[in-house]
Amino acid sequence: MHDEFTSLMSLVLDREVTPAQATVLRQHVAGCAECAATWREWQAVDVRLAAAPLVLPPASLMVGVAARLAERNAQRQRRRRLASGLLLAWGGTLGALWLVTLILAAWGYSHPLEAGLLLSSGAQVVTSLTGLLSGVQSFLRSLGQPVLALLSACFVSLTGGLVLLWVWVMVRSDMAQGSVTVTE
Ligand SMILES: [Zn+2]
């Protein structure tokens, strides 16, 4: 069986596709006997579910329904995995950027001479950037150590909060998925 088209069938029946995707499925089904059979079966299941939702369908139909529900759940899980992966990547990137910024700032703060040398040597290449960096450096120096510590603490608690929020969202959606599966 062609899994990508099975997924597409589920999406088409749920009306969650673009006309172009529907055309892709139609064209594949026209040339693939196996998928055509699956597609006919699923359409029949869908029509009967819509027409007589209160009548208990025969056992053979239940198998088709179960397959379709399983596919839908798998699809939801794939979507959720993708979403959490993106969130994780985004959070990781943000965290890394913050860390690099803090380390650079701390280094510039504790080595003003080297930072100044580095800045002046790069000055010919990127004058505007250098101006910005030395501006940031003098700004940080005027802030002083306690404020830097406070900023770091803010960053750590922000990151921790994001992680907790992510865990909470994941747990909640797992619970919601469980109840949906039961009521379907
Ligand atoms: Zn096929």
Coordinates of N, CA, C and O and ligand atoms in Angstrom, one line a residue:
M1 N 0.9 -1.2 0.0 CA 0.0 0.0 0.0 C 0.9 1.2 0.0 O 1.9 1.3 0.6
H2 N 0.4 2.3 -0.7 CA 1.2 3.5 -0.8 C 0.8 4.5 0.4 O -0.3 5.1 0.3
D3 N 1.6 4.5 1.4 CA 1.2 5.2 2.6 C 0.8 6.7 2.4 O -0.1 7.2 3.0
E4 N 1.6 7.3 1.6 CA 1.4 8.8 1.4 C 0.0 9.0 0.8 O -0.6 10.0 1.1
F5 N -0.5 8.1 0.0 CA -1.8 8.3 -0.6 C -2.9 7.9 0.4 O -4.0 8.4 0.3
T6 N -2.6 6.9 1.2 CA -3.5 6.6 2.3 C -3.8 7.8 3.2 O -4.9 8.1 3.5
S7 N -2.7 8.5 3.5 CA -2.8 9.7 4.3 C -3.6 10.7 3.6 O -4.5 11.4 4.1
L8 N -3.4 10.9 2.3 CA -4.1 11.8 1.4 C -5.6 11.5 1.4 O -6.4 12.4 1.5
M9 N -5.9 10.2 1.3 CA -7.3 9.8 1.3 C -8.0 10.3 2.6 O -9.1 10.9 2.5
S10 N -7.4 10.1 3.7 CA -8.0 10.5 5.0 C -8.2 12.0 5.0 O -9.2 12.5 5.4
L11 N -7.2 12.8 4.4 CA -7.3 14.2 4.4 C -8.4 14.7 3.5 O -9.2 15.6 3.8
V12 N -8.5 14.0 2.3 CA -9.6 14.4 1.3 C -11.0 14.1 2.0 O -11.8 15.0 1.9
L13 N -11.1 13.0 2.7 CA -12.4 12.7 3.3 C -12.7 13.7 4.4 O -13.9 14.0 4.7
D14 N -11.7 14.2 5.0 CA -11.9 15.2 6.1 C -12.0 16.6 5.5 O -12.1 17.6 6.3
R15 N -11.9 16.7 4.2 CA -11.9 18.0 3.5 C -10.8 18.9 4.0 O -11.1 20.1 4.3
E16 N -9.6 18.4 4.2 CA -8.5 19.2 4.7 C -7.4 19.3 3.6 O -6.2 19.3 3.9
V17 N -7.8 19.3 2.3 CA -6.8 19.3 1.3 C -7.1 20.5 0.3 O -8.2 21.0 0.2
T18 N -6.1 20.8 -0.4 CA -6.2 21.8 -1.5 C -6.8 21.0 -2.7 O -6.6 19.8 -2.8
P19 N -7.4 21.8 -3.7 CA -7.9 21.1 -4.9 C -6.7 20.4 -5.6 O -6.9 19.3 -6.2
A20 N -5.5 20.9 -5.6 CA -4.4 20.3 -6.2 C -4.0 19.0 -5.6 O -3.8 18.0 -6.4
Q21 N -4.1 18.9 -4.3 CA -3.8 17.6 -3.6 C -4.9 16.6 -4.0 O -4.6 15.4 -4.1
A22 N -6.1 17.0 -4.0 CA -7.2 16.1 -4.4 C -7.0 15.5 -5.8 O -7.2 14.4 -6.1
T23 N -6.5 16.4 -6.7 CA -6.2 16.0 -8.1 C -5.1 14.9 -8.1 O -5.1 14.0 -8.8
V24 N -4.1 15.2 -7.2 CA -2.9 14.2 -7.1 C -3.5 12.8 -6.8 O -3.1 11.8 -7.4
L25 N -4.4 12.8 -5.8 CA -4.9 11.5 -5.3 C -5.7 10.9 -6.4 O -5.6 9.7 -6.7
R26 N -6.6 11.7 -7.1 CA -7.4 11.2 -8.2 C -6.6 10.5 -9.3 O -6.8 9.4 -9.8
Q27 N -5.5 11.2 -9.6 CA -4.6 10.7 -10.7 C -3.9 9.4 -10.3 O -3.8 8.5 -11.1
H28 N -3.5 9.4 -9.0 CA -2.8 8.1 -8.6 C -3.8 7.0 -8.5 O -3.5 5.9 -9.0
V29 N -5.0 7.2 -8.0 CA -6.0 6.2 -7.9 C -6.4 5.6 -9.3 O -6.6 4.4 -9.4
A30 N -6.3 6.5 -10.3 CA -6.7 6.1 -11.6 C -5.7 5.0 -12.1 O -6.0 4.2 -13.0
G31 N -4.4 5.1 -11.6 CA -3.4 4.2 -12.2 C -3.0 3.1 -11.2 O -2.1 2.3 -11.5
C32 N -3.5 3.1 -10.0 CA -3.0 2.1 -9.0 C -4.2 1.3 -8.4 O -5.1 1.9 -7.7
A33 N -4.3 0.1 -8.8 CA -5.4 -0.8 -8.4 C -5.6 -0.9 -6.9 O -6.7 -0.8 -6.4
E34 N -4.5 -1.1 -6.2 CA -4.5 -1.3 -4.8 C -5.1 -0.1 -4.1 O -6.0 -0.2 -3.2
C35 N -4.6 1.1 -4.4 CA -5.1 2.3 -3.8 C -6.5 2.6 -4.2 O -7.3 3.1 -3.4
A36 N -6.9 2.2 -5.5 CA -8.2 2.5 -5.9 C -9.2 1.7 -5.1 O -10.3 2.2 -4.7
A37 N -8.8 0.4 -4.7 CA -9.7 -0.4 -3.9 C -9.8 0.2 -2.5 O -11.0 0.3 -2.0
T38 N -8.7 0.6 -1.9 CA -8.7 1.2 -0.6 C -9.6 2.5 -0.6 O -10.4 2.7 0.2
W39 N -9.4 3.2 -1.7 CA -10.2 4.5 -1.8 C -11.7 4.3 -1.9 O -12.4 4.9 -1.2
R40 N -12.1 3.2 -2.7 CA -13.5 2.9 -2.8 C -14.1 2.5 -1.4 O -15.1 3.0 -1.0
E41 N -13.3 1.7 -0.7 CA -13.7 1.2 0.6 C -13.9 2.3 1.6 O -14.9 2.4 2.3
W42 N -12.9 3.2 1.6 CA -13.0 4.4 2.5 C -14.1 5.3 2.2 O -14.8 5.9 3.1
Q43 N -14.3 5.5 0.9 CA -15.4 6.4 0.5 C -16.8 5.8 1.0 O -17.6 6.5 1.5
A44 N -16.9 4.5 0.8 CA -18.1 3.8 1.2 C -18.3 4.0 2.7 O -19.4 4.3 3.2
V45 N -17.2 3.8 3.4 CA -17.3 3.9 4.9 C -17.7 5.3 5.3 O -18.6 5.5 6.1
D46 N -17.2 6.3 4.6 CA -17.4 7.7 4.9 C -18.9 8.0 4.6 O -19.6 8.7 5.4
V47 N -19.4 7.6 3.4 CA -20.8 7.8 3.0 C -21.8 7.2 4.1 O -22.7 7.8 4.5
R48 N -21.5 6.0 4.4 CA -22.4 5.3 5.4 C -22.3 5.9 6.7 O -23.3 6.0 7.4
L49 N -21.2 6.4 7.1 CA -21.0 7.0 8.4 C -21.9 8.3 8.4 O -22.5 8.6 9.4
A50 N -21.8 9.0 7.3 CA -22.6 10.3 7.2 C -24.1 10.1 7.1 O -24.9 10.8 7.7
A51 N -24.5 9.0 6.4 CA -25.9 8.8 6.1 C -26.6 8.2 7.4 O -27.7 8.6 7.7
A52 N -26.0 7.3 8.1 CA -26.6 6.6 9.2 C -25.7 6.5 10.4 O -25.2 5.5 10.7
P53 N -25.5 7.6 11.0 CA -24.5 7.6 12.1 C -25.0 6.9 13.3 O -24.2 6.5 14.2
L54 N -26.3 6.6 13.5 CA -26.8 6.0 14.7 C -27.0 4.5 14.5 O -27.1 3.7 15.5
V55 N -27.0 4.0 13.2 CA -27.1 2.5 13.0 C -25.8 1.9 13.1 O -24.8 2.4 12.6
L56 N -25.7 0.8 13.8 CA -24.4 0.1 14.0 C -24.1 -0.6 12.7 O -24.8 -1.4 12.2
P57 N -22.9 -0.3 12.1 CA -22.5 -0.9 10.8 C -22.1 -2.3 11.0 O -21.8 -2.8 12.1
P58 N -22.1 -3.1 9.9 CA -21.7 -4.5 10.0 C -20.2 -4.6 10.3 O -19.5 -3.7 10.2
A59 N -19.8 -5.8 10.8 CA -18.5 -6.0 11.3 C -17.4 -5.7 10.2 O -16.4 -5.1 10.6
S60 N -17.7 -6.1 9.0 CA -16.7 -5.8 7.9 C -16.4 -4.3 7.8 O -15.3 -3.9 7.5
L61 N -17.5 -3.5 8.0 CA -17.4 -2.1 7.8 C -16.6 -1.5 9.0 O -15.8 -0.6 8.9
M62 N -16.8 -2.1 10.2 CA -16.1 -1.7 11.4 C -14.6 -1.8 11.2 O -13.8 -0.9 11.7
V63 N -14.1 -2.8 10.5 CA -12.7 -2.9 10.2 C -12.2 -1.7 9.5 O -11.2 -1.1 9.8
G64 N -13.0 -1.3 8.4 CA -12.6 -0.2 7.6 C -12.6 1.1 8.5 O -11.7 1.9 8.4
V65 N -13.6 1.2 9.3 CA -13.7 2.4 10.2 C -12.5 2.5 11.1 O -11.8 3.5 11.3
A66 N -12.2 1.3 11.7 CA -11.0 1.3 12.6 C -9.7 1.6 11.9 O -8.9 2.4 12.5
A67 N -9.6 1.1 10.7 CA -8.4 1.5 9.9 C -8.3 3.0 9.7 O -7.2 3.6 9.8
R68 N -9.4 3.5 9.3 CA -9.5 5.0 9.0 C -9.2 5.8 10.3 O -8.5 6.8 10.2
L69 N -9.8 5.4 11.4 CA -9.5 6.1 12.6 C -8.1 6.0 13.0 O -7.5 7.0 13.5
A70 N -7.5 4.8 12.9 CA -6.1 4.6 13.2 C -5.2 5.5 12.4 O -4.3 6.2 12.9
E71 N -5.6 5.6 11.1 CA -4.8 6.4 10.2 C -4.9 7.9 10.6 O -4.0 8.7 10.6
R72 N -6.1 8.3 11.0 CA -6.3 9.7 11.4 C -5.6 10.0 12.6 O -5.0 11.1 12.7
N73 N -5.5 9.1 13.6 CA -4.8 9.3 14.8 C -3.3 9.4 14.5 O -2.6 10.2 15.0
A74 N -2.8 8.5 13.6 CA -1.4 8.5 13.2 C -1.1 9.8 12.6 O 0.0 10.4 12.9
Q75 N -2.0 10.3 11.8 CA -1.8 11.6 11.1 C -1.7 12.8 12.1 O -0.8 13.6 12.0
R76 N -2.6 12.7 13.1 CA -2.6 13.8 14.1 C -1.2 13.7 14.9 O -0.6 14.7 15.2
Q77 N -0.8 12.5 15.2 CA 0.4 12.3 15.9 C 1.6 12.9 15.1 O 2.5 13.5 15.6
R78 N 1.6 12.6 13.8 CA 2.7 13.1 12.9 C 2.7 14.6 12.9 O 3.8 15.2 13.1
R79 N 1.5 15.2 12.8 CA 1.4 16.7 12.8 C 2.0 17.2 14.2 O 2.7 18.2 14.2
R80 N 1.6 16.5 15.3 CA 2.0 17.0 16.6 C 3.5 16.9 16.8 O 4.2 17.8 17.3
R81 N 4.0 15.7 16.3 CA 5.5 15.5 16.4 C 6.2 16.6 15.6 O 7.2 17.2 16.1
L82 N 5.7 16.9 14.4 CA 6.3 18.0 13.6 C 6.3 19.3 14.3 O 7.3 20.1 14.4
A83 N 5.1 19.6 14.9 CA 4.9 20.9 15.6 C 5.9 21.0 16.8 O 6.5 22.0 17.0
S84 N 6.0 19.9 17.6 CA 6.8 20.0 18.8 C 8.3 20.0 18.3 O 9.1 20.7 19.0
G85 N 8.6 19.3 17.2 CA 10.0 19.4 16.7 C 10.4 20.9 16.3 O 11.4 21.3 16.7
L86 N 9.4 21.5 15.7 CA 9.7 22.9 15.3 C 9.8 23.8 16.5 O 10.7 24.7 16.5
L87 N 8.9 23.6 17.5 CA 9.0 24.4 18.7 C 10.3 24.2 19.4 O 10.9 25.1 19.9
L88 N 10.7 22.9 19.5 CA 12.0 22.6 20.2 C 13.1 23.2 19.4 O 14.0 23.8 20.1
A89 N 13.1 23.1 18.1 CA 14.2 23.7 17.3 C 14.3 25.2 17.5 O 15.3 25.8 17.7
W90 N 13.0 25.8 17.5 CA 12.9 27.3 17.7 C 13.5 27.7 19.1 O 14.3 28.6 19.2
G91 N 13.0 26.9 20.1 CA 13.5 27.2 21.5 C 15.0 27.0 21.7 O 15.6 27.9 22.3
G92 N 15.5 26.0 21.0 CA 16.9 25.7 21.1 C 17.7 26.8 20.5 O 18.7 27.3 21.0
T93 N 17.3 27.2 19.3 CA 18.0 28.3 18.6 C 18.0 29.6 19.4 O 19.0 30.3 19.6
L94 N 16.8 29.9 19.9 CA 16.6 31.1 20.8 C 17.6 31.0 22.0 O 18.3 32.0 22.3
G95 N 17.6 29.9 22.6 CA 18.4 29.7 23.8 C 19.9 29.8 23.5 O 20.6 30.5 24.2
A96 N 20.3 29.2 22.4 CA 21.7 29.3 21.9 C 22.1 30.7 21.6 O 23.2 31.2 22.0
L97 N 21.2 31.4 20.9 CA 21.5 32.8 20.6 C 21.7 33.6 21.8 O 22.6 34.4 21.9
W98 N 20.8 33.4 22.8 CA 20.9 34.1 24.1 C 22.2 33.9 24.8 O 22.8 34.8 25.3
L99 N 22.5 32.5 24.8 CA 23.7 32.1 25.5 C 25.0 32.8 24.9 O 25.8 33.3 25.6
V100 N 25.0 32.7 23.5 CA 26.2 33.3 22.8 C 26.3 34.8 23.1 O 27.3 35.3 23.4
T101 N 25.1 35.5 23.1 CA 25.1 36.9 23.3 C 25.6 37.2 24.7 O 26.4 38.1 24.9
L102 N 25.1 36.4 25.7 CA 25.5 36.6 27.1 C 27.0 36.4 27.3 O 27.7 37.2 27.9
I103 N 27.5 35.3 26.7 CA 28.9 34.9 26.8 C 29.8 36.1 26.2 O 30.7 36.5 26.8
L104 N 29.4 36.5 25.0 CA 30.1 37.6 24.3 C 30.1 38.8 25.2 O 31.1 39.5 25.4
A105 N 28.9 39.2 25.8 CA 28.8 40.4 26.6 C 29.7 40.2 27.8 O 30.4 41.2 28.2
A106 N 29.6 39.0 28.5 CA 30.4 38.8 29.7 C 31.9 38.9 29.4 O 32.7 39.5 30.1
W107 N 32.3 38.4 28.2 CA 33.7 38.4 27.8 C 34.1 39.9 27.6 O 35.2 40.3 28.1
G108 N 33.3 40.6 26.8 CA 33.6 42.0 26.6 C 33.7 42.8 27.8 O 34.5 43.7 28.0
Y109 N 32.8 42.4 28.8 CA 32.7 43.1 30.1 C 34.0 42.9 30.9 O 34.5 43.8 31.5
S110 N 34.5 41.6 30.9 CA 35.6 41.3 31.8 C 37.0 41.6 31.0 O 38.0 41.6 31.6
H111 N 36.9 41.7 29.7 CA 38.2 41.9 28.9 C 37.9 43.2 28.1 O 37.9 43.1 26.8
P112 N 37.8 44.3 28.7 CA 37.5 45.5 27.9 C 38.6 45.9 26.9 O 38.4 46.4 25.8
L113 N 39.9 45.6 27.3 CA 41.0 45.9 26.5 C 41.0 45.1 25.2 O 41.2 45.6 24.1
E114 N 40.9 43.7 25.4 CA 40.9 42.8 24.2 C 39.7 43.1 23.3 O 39.9 43.1 22.1
A115 N 38.6 43.3 24.0 CA 37.4 43.6 23.2 C 37.6 44.9 22.4 O 37.2 44.9 21.2
G116 N 38.2 45.9 23.0 CA 38.5 47.1 22.4 C 39.4 46.9 21.2 O 39.2 47.5 20.1
L117 N 40.5 46.1 21.4 CA 41.4 45.8 20.3 C 40.7 45.1 19.1 O 40.9 45.5 18.0
L118 N 39.9 44.1 19.5 CA 39.2 43.4 18.5 C 38.3 44.3 17.7 O 38.2 44.2 16.5
L119 N 37.6 45.1 18.5 CA 36.6 46.1 17.8 C 37.4 47.0 16.9 O 36.9 47.3 15.8
S120 N 38.5 47.5 17.3 CA 39.2 48.5 16.5 C 39.9 47.8 15.3 O 40.0 48.4 14.2
S121 N 40.3 46.5 15.4 CA 40.9 45.8 14.3 C 39.8 45.5 13.3 O 40.0 45.5 12.1
G122 N 38.6 45.3 13.7 CA 37.5 45.0 12.8 C 36.9 46.3 12.3 O 36.0 46.3 11.4
A123 N 37.3 47.4 12.8 CA 36.6 48.7 12.5 C 36.7 49.0 11.0 O 35.7 49.6 10.5
Q124 N 37.8 48.7 10.4 CA 37.9 49.0 9.0 C 36.9 48.3 8.1 O 36.4 48.8 7.1
V125 N 36.6 47.1 8.5 CA 35.7 46.2 7.7 C 34.3 46.6 8.0 O 33.5 46.8 7.1
V126 N 33.9 46.6 9.3 CA 32.5 46.8 9.6 C 32.4 48.0 10.6 O 32.3 47.8 11.8
T127 N 32.5 49.2 10.1 CA 32.5 50.3 11.0 C 31.2 50.5 11.8 O 31.2 50.7 13.0
S128 N 30.1 50.3 11.1 CA 28.8 50.5 11.8 C 28.6 49.5 12.9 O 28.1 49.8 14.0
L129 N 29.0 48.2 12.5 CA 28.8 47.1 13.5 C 29.6 47.3 14.7 O 29.2 47.1 15.9
T130 N 30.9 47.8 14.5 CA 31.8 48.0 15.6 C 31.2 49.1 16.5 O 31.3 49.0 17.7
G131 N 30.7 50.1 15.9 CA 30.1 51.2 16.7 C 29.0 50.7 17.6 O 28.9 51.0 18.8
L132 N 28.2 49.8 17.0 CA 27.1 49.2 17.7 C 27.6 48.3 18.9 O 27.1 48.5 20.0
L133 N 28.7 47.5 18.6 CA 29.2 46.6 19.6 C 29.8 47.4 20.8 O 29.6 47.1 21.9
S134 N 30.6 48.5 20.4 CA 31.2 49.2 21.5 C 30.1 50.0 22.3 O 30.3 50.2 23.5
G135 N 29.1 50.4 21.6 CA 28.0 51.0 22.2 C 27.3 50.0 23.2 O 27.1 50.4 24.4
V136 N 27.1 48.8 22.8 CA 26.6 47.8 23.6 C 27.5 47.5 24.8 O 27.0 47.4 26.0
Q137 N 28.8 47.5 24.5 CA 29.8 47.2 25.5 C 29.8 48.3 26.6 O 29.7 48.0 27.8
S138 N 29.8 49.6 26.2 CA 29.8 50.6 27.2 C 28.4 50.7 27.9 O 28.4 51.0 29.1
F139 N 27.4 50.3 27.2 CA 26.1 50.2 27.9 C 26.1 49.2 29.0 O 25.6 49.4 30.1
L140 N 26.6 48.0 28.6 CA 26.7 46.9 29.6 C 27.6 47.3 30.8 O 27.3 47.0 32.0
R141 N 28.7 48.0 30.5 CA 29.6 48.4 31.6 C 28.9 49.4 32.5 O 29.1 49.4 33.7
S142 N 28.1 50.3 31.9 CA 27.3 51.2 32.7 C 26.3 50.5 33.6 O 25.9 51.0 34.6
L143 N 25.8 49.4 33.1 CA 24.8 48.6 33.8 C 25.3 48.0 35.1 O 24.7 48.0 36.2
G144 N 26.6 47.4 34.9 CA 27.2 46.8 36.1 C 26.8 45.4 36.3 O 25.9 44.9 35.7
Q145 N 27.6 44.7 37.2 CA 27.4 43.3 37.4 C 26.0 42.9 37.9 O 25.5 41.9 37.4
P146 N 25.4 43.6 38.9 CA 24.1 43.1 39.4 C 23.1 43.0 38.3 O 22.3 42.1 38.3
V147 N 23.1 44.0 37.5 CA 22.0 44.0 36.4 C 22.3 42.9 35.4 O 21.3 42.2 35.0
L148 N 23.6 42.6 35.1 CA 23.9 41.5 34.3 C 23.4 40.2 34.9 O 22.8 39.3 34.2
A149 N 23.6 40.0 36.2 CA 23.2 38.8 36.9 C 21.7 38.7 36.8 O 21.1 37.7 36.6
L150 N 21.0 39.9 37.0 CA 19.5 39.9 36.9 C 19.1 39.5 35.5 O 18.1 38.7 35.4
L151 N 19.7 40.0 34.5 CA 19.3 39.6 33.1 C 19.5 38.1 32.9 O 18.6 37.5 32.3
S152 N 20.6 37.6 33.4 CA 20.9 36.1 33.2 C 19.8 35.3 33.9 O 19.3 34.4 33.4
A153 N 19.4 35.8 35.1 CA 18.4 35.1 35.9 C 17.0 35.1 35.1 O 16.3 34.1 35.0
C154 N 16.7 36.3 34.5 CA 15.5 36.4 33.7 C 15.5 35.5 32.6 O 14.5 34.8 32.3
F155 N 16.7 35.4 31.9 CA 16.8 34.5 30.8 C 16.6 33.0 31.2 O 15.8 32.3 30.5
V156 N 17.2 32.6 32.3 CA 17.1 31.2 32.7 C 15.7 30.9 33.1 O 15.1 29.9 32.7
S157 N 15.0 31.8 33.8 CA 13.6 31.5 34.2 C 12.7 31.6 33.0 O 11.8 30.8 32.9
L158 N 13.0 32.4 32.0 CA 12.2 32.5 30.8 C 12.3 31.1 30.0 O 11.3 30.5 29.6
T159 N 13.5 30.6 29.9 CA 13.8 29.3 29.2 C 13.1 28.2 30.0 O 12.4 27.4 29.4
G160 N 13.2 28.2 31.3 CA 12.6 27.2 32.1 C 11.1 27.2 31.9 O 10.4 26.2 31.8
G161 N 10.5 28.4 31.9 CA 9.1 28.6 31.8 C 8.6 28.1 30.4 O 7.6 27.4 30.3
L162 N 9.4 28.4 29.4 CA 9.0 27.9 28.0 C 9.0 26.3 28.0 O 8.1 25.7 27.4
V163 N 10.0 25.7 28.6 CA 10.1 24.3 28.7 C 8.9 23.7 29.4 O 8.2 22.8 28.9
L164 N 8.6 24.3 30.6 CA 7.4 23.9 31.3 C 6.1 24.0 30.5 O 5.3 23.1 30.5
L165 N 6.0 25.1 29.8 CA 4.8 25.4 29.0 C 4.7 24.3 27.9 O 3.6 23.8 27.7
W166 N 5.8 24.0 27.3 CA 5.8 23.0 26.2 C 5.3 21.6 26.8 O 4.5 21.0 26.2
V167 N 5.9 21.2 27.9 CA 5.5 20.0 28.6 C 4.0 19.9 28.9 O 3.3 19.0 28.6
W168 N 3.5 21.1 29.4 CA 2.1 21.2 29.8 C 1.3 21.0 28.5 O 0.3 20.3 28.5
V169 N 1.6 21.7 27.4 CA 0.8 21.6 26.2 C 0.8 20.2 25.7 O -0.2 19.7 25.3
M170 N 2.0 19.5 25.7 CA 2.1 18.2 25.2 C 1.2 17.2 26.0 O 0.5 16.4 25.5
V171 N 1.3 17.4 27.4 CA 0.5 16.5 28.2 C -1.0 16.7 28.0 O -1.8 15.8 27.9
R172 N -1.4 18.0 27.9 CA -2.8 18.4 27.6 C -3.3 17.8 26.3 O -4.4 17.2 26.3
S173 N -2.5 17.9 25.3 CA -3.0 17.4 24.0 C -3.1 15.9 23.9 O -3.9 15.3 23.3
D174 N -2.2 15.3 24.7 CA -2.3 13.8 24.9 C -3.6 13.4 25.5 O -4.3 12.5 25.1
M175 N -4.0 14.1 26.6 CA -5.2 13.8 27.3 C -6.4 14.1 26.3 O -7.3 13.3 26.3
A176 N -6.4 15.2 25.6 CA -7.4 15.6 24.7 C -7.6 14.5 23.6 O -8.7 14.0 23.3
Q177 N -6.4 14.0 23.1 CA -6.4 13.0 22.1 C -7.1 11.7 22.6 O -7.9 11.1 22.0
G178 N -6.8 11.4 23.9 CA -7.3 10.2 24.5 C -8.8 10.2 24.5 O -9.5 9.3 24.1
S179 N -9.4 11.4 25.0 CA -10.9 11.5 25.1 C -11.5 11.5 23.7 O -12.6 11.0 23.5
V180 N -10.8 12.1 22.7 CA -11.4 12.2 21.3 C -11.5 10.7 20.8 O -12.5 10.4 20.2
T181 N -10.5 9.9 21.0 CA -10.4 8.6 20.5 C -11.6 7.8 21.1 O -12.2 7.0 20.4
V182 N -11.9 8.0 22.4 CA -13.0 7.3 23.0 C -14.3 7.7 22.5 O -15.2 6.8 22.1
T183 N -14.6 9.0 22.3 CA -15.9 9.4 21.9 C -16.1 9.2 20.4 O -17.3 9.0 20.0
E184 N -15.1 9.1 19.6 CA -15.3 8.9 18.2 C -15.9 7.5 18.0 O -15.8 6.7 17.6
Ligands
ZN1 ZN -1.0 3.3 -4.9

